[in-house]
Coordinates of C-alpha atoms in Angstrom, one line a residue:
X14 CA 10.4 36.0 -50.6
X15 CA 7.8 36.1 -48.0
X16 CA 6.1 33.5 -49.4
X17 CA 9.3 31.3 -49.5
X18 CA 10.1 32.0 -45.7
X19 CA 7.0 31.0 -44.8
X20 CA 6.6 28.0 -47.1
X21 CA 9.6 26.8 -45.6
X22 CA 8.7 27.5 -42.3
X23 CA 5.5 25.7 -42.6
X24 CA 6.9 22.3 -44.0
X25 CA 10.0 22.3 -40.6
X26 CA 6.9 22.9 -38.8
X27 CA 5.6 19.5 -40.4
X28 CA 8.7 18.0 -40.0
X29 CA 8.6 18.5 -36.4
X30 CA 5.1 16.8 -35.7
X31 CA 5.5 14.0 -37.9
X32 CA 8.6 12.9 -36.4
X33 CA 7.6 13.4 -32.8
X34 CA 6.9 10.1 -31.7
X35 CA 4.8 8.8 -28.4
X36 CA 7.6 7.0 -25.7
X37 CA 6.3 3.5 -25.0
X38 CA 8.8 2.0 -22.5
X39 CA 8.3 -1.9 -21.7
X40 CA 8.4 -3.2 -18.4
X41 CA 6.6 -4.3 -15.3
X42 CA 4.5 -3.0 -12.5
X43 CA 4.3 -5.0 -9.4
X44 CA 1.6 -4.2 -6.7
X45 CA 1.1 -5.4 -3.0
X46 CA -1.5 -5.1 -0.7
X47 CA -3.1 -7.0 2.2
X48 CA -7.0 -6.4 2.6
X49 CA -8.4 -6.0 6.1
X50 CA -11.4 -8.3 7.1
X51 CA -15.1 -6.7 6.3
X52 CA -17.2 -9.3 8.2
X53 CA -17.8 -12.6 7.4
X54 CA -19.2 -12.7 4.3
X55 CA -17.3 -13.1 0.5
X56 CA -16.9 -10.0 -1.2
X57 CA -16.3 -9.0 -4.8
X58 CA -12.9 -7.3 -5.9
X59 CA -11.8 -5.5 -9.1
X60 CA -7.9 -4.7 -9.3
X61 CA -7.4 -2.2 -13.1
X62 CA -5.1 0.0 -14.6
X63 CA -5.9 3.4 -15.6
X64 CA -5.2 6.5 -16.8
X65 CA -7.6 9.0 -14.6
X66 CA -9.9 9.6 -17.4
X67 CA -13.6 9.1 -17.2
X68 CA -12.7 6.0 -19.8
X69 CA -9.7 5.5 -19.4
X70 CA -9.2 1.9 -17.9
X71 CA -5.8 0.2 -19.7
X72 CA -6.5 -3.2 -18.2
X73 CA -8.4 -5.3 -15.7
X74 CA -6.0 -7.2 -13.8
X75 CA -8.8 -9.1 -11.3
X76 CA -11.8 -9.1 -11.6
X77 CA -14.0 -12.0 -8.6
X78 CA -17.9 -11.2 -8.8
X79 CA -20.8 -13.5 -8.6
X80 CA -24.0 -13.3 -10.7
X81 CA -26.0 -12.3 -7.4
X82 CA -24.2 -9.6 -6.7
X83 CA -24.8 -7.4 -9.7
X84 CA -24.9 -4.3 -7.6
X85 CA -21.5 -5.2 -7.2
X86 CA -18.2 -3.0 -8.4
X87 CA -20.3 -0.4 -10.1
X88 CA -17.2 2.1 -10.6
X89 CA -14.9 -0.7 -12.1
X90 CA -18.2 -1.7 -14.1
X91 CA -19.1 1.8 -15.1
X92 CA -16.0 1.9 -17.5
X93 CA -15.0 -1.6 -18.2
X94 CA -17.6 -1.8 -20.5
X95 CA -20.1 -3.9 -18.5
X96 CA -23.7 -3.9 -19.5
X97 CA -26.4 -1.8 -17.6
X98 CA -29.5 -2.9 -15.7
X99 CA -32.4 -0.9 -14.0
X100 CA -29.9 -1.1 -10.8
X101 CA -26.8 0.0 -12.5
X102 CA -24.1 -2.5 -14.4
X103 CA -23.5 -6.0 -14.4
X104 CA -19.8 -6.8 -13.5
X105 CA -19.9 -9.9 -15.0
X106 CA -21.7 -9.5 -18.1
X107 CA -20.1 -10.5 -21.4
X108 CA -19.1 -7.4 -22.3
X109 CA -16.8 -6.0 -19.1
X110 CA -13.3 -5.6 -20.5
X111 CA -11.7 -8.8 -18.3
X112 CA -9.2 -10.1 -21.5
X113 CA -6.4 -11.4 -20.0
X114 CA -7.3 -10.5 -16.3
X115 CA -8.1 -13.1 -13.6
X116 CA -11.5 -13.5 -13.2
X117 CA -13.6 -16.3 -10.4
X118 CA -16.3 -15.9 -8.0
X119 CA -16.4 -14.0 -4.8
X120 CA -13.6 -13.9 -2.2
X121 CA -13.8 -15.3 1.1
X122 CA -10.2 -14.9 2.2
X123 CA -8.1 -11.8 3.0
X124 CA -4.7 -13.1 2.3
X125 CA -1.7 -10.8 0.6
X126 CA -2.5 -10.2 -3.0
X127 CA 0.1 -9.2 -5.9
X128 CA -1.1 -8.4 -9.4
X129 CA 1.4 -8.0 -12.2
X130 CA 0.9 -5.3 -15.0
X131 CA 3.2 -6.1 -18.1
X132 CA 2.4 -2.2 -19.6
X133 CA 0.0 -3.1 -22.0
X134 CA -3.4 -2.3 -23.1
X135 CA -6.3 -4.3 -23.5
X136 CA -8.4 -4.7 -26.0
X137 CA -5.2 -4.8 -29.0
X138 CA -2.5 -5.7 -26.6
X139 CA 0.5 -3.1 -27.5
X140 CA 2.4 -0.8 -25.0
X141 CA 0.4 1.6 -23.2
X142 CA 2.0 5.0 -24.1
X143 CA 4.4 6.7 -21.0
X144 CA 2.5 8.7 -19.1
X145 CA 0.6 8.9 -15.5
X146 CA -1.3 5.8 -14.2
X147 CA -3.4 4.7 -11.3
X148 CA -3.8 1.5 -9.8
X149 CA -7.3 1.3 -9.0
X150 CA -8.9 -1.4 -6.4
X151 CA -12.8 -1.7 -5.4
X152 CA -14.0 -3.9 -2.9
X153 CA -17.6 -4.5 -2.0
X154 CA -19.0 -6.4 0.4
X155 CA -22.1 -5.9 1.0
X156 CA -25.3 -4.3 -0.7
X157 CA -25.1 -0.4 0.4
X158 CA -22.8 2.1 -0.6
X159 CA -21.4 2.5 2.5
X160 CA -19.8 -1.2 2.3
X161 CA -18.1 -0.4 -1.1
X162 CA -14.2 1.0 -1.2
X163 CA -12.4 2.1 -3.7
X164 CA -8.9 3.6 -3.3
X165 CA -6.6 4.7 -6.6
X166 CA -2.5 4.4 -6.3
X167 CA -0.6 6.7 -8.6
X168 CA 2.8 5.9 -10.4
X169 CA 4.5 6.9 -13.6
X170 CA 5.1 4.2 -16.6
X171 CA 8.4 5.3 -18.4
X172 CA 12.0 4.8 -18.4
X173 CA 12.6 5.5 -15.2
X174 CA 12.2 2.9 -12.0
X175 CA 9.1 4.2 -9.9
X176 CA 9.9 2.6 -6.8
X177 CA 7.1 3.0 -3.8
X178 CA 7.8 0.1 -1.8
X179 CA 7.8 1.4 1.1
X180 CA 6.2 4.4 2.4
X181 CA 2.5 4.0 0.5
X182 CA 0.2 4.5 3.8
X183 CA -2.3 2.1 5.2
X184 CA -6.2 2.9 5.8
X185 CA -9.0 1.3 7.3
X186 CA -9.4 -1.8 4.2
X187 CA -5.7 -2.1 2.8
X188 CA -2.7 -2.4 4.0
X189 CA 1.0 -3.6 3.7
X190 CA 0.7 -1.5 0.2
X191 CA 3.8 -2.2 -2.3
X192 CA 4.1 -0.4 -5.6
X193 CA 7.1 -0.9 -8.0
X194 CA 7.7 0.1 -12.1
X195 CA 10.2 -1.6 -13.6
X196 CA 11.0 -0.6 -17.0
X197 CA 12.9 -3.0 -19.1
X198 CA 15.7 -1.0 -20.0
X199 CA 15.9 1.7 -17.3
X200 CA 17.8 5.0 -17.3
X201 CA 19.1 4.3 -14.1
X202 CA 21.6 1.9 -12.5
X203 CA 18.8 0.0 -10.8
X204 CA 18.5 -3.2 -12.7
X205 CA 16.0 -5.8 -11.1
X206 CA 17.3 -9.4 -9.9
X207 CA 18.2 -11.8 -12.1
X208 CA 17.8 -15.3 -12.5
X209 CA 16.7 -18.5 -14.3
X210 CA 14.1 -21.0 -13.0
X211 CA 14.2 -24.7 -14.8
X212 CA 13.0 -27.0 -15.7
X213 CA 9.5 -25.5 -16.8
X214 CA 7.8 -26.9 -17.0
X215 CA 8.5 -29.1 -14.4
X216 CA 6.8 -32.8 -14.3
X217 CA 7.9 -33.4 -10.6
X218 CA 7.3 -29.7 -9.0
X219 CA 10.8 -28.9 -8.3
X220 CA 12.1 -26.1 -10.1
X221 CA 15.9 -25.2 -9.6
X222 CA 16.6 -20.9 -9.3
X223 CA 19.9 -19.9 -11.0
X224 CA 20.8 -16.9 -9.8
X225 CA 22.5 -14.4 -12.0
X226 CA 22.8 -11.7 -9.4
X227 CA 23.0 -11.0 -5.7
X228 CA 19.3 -12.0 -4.3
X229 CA 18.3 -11.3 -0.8
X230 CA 14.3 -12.4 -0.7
X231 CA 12.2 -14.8 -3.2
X232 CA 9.0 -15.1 -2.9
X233 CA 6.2 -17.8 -4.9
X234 CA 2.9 -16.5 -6.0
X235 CA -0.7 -18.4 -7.1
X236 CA -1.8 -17.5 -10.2
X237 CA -4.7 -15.5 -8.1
X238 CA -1.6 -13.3 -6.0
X239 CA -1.6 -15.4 -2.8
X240 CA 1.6 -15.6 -1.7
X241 CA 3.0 -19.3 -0.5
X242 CA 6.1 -19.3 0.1
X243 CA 8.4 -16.3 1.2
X244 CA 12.4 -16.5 2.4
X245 CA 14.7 -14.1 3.0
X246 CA 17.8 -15.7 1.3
X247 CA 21.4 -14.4 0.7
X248 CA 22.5 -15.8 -2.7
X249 CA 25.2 -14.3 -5.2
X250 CA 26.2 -14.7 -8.4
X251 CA 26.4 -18.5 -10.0
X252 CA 24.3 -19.9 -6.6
X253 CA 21.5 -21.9 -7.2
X254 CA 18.1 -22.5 -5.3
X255 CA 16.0 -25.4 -4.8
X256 CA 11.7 -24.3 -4.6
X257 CA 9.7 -27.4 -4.0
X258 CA 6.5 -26.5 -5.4
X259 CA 5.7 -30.6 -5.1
X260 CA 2.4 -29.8 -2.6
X261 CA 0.8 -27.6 -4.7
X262 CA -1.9 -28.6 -7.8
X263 CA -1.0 -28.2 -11.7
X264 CA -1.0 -24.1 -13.0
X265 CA 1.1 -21.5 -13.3
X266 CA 2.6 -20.2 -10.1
X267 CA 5.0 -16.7 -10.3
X268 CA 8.7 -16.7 -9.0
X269 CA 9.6 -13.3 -7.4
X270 CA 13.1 -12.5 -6.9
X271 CA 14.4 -9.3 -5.3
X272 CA 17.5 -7.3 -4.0
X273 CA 18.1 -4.0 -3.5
X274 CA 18.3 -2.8 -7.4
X275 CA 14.5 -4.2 -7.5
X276 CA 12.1 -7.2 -8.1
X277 CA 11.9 -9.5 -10.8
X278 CA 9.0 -11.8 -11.8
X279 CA 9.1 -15.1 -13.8
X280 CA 6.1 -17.4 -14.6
X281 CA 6.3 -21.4 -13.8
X282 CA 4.2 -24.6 -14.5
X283 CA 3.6 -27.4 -12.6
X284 CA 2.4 -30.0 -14.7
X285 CA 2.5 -33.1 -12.6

């Protein structure tokens, strides 16, 4: 009879384990900041996800590093993957883990900068699982340690909106900080703003913003997170919006729209 109990007791036990399954919620993360001015020079940038672990990056988001500055982003290099020299690692050696992210040469410009994280992992490209992130940035400008920063932003990826737009405190390199998870289907009453952008792509640069929900700010984007147009509007339900992109060369440009459920994002192209 023993035997029985604990046969039985063994396979709920199995039951219990194989059925438990990992929560992988879809959604977005939005992030904000404004660098302050080091100098005059460029400097090199690395914007990733991660988990906290010693190798646990999720994604590179940005990645803007020049061959001659190898010595360069060492802490993003260290786990990206990047291959090591007698000085340290190479952030832009074939090997750093930059699929997907936006890559270019050194900065010389300390405008606003958003990055967009759609929850996924790279390499393989499925849902990260729920669980505590960091939004790590490191920017170097110069050659000595002293002239590297690196500052980590913590937020939970789940069903539930993590909303830290406002309140995340400035330091001596970043400021205007802006930190937002939106999961696809939330748990709460705080669905994003809604809308439609068309035509896109769009042959002449004008895009027309349908808007399926109250909207109180929208905001365009470069592909690199410089922001070029922002207006506080006040638009409801069935109104729709007229962004002249016209000025601007061929890409992919991102529509924000917000009010005050959340923020959404939507990709255009101007193909002229």
């Amino acid at each position: 009879m023993k035997k029985i109990i604990f046969l039985l007791y063994t396979i709920a036990l199995l039951l219990i384990f194989s059925t438990k399954v990992i929560a992988q919620t879809a959604g977005t993360l939005t992030f904000t900041y404004t660098p302050i001015a080091q100098g005059t020079g460029n400097y090199a940038l690395a914007i990733w996800i991660d988990s906290g672990l010693p190798v646990g990056i999720q994604k590179t988001l940005v990645r803007f590093c020049d061959t001659s500055t190898l010595n360069y982003l060492q802490s993003w290099a260290a786990i990206a993957g990047c291959a090591g020299t007698n000085t340290g690692y190479n952030p832009t050696s074939g090997g750093c883990n930059v699929i997907d992210a936006i890559t270019g040469s050194s900065l010389s410009g300390y405008a606003t900068r958003t990055v967009v994280w759609d929850g996924t992992r790279r390499p393989g490209g499925y849902l990260a699982s729920d669980s505590t992130y960091r939004v790590a940035i490191e920017e170097t400008w110069g050659t000595g340690t002293n002239q590297t920063t690196l500052r980590y932003f913590t937020f939970t990826k789940g069903p539930n909106v993590d909303n830290q737009t406002t309140g995340i405190p400035s330091d001596a390199n970043f400021t205007g900080i802006s930190l937002l998870w939106q999961p696809t289907l939330s748990t709460e009453s705080f669905a994003a703003a809604t809308a439609t952008v068309f035509p896109n792509p769009s042959n002449t640069g004008v895009f027309n913003l349908a808007v399926k929900d109250s909207v109180t700010a929208v905001k365009v984007y470069s592909i690199l997170g410089e922001i070029l147009s922002n207006e506080t509007v006040s638009l409801s339900n069935g109104d729709t919006k007229i962004l002249d992109l016209s000025s601007y060369n061929n890409g992919l440009y991102i529509v924000s729209v917000t009010n005050n459920k959340g923020t959404a994002n939507y990709k255009v192209v101007l193909d002229k």
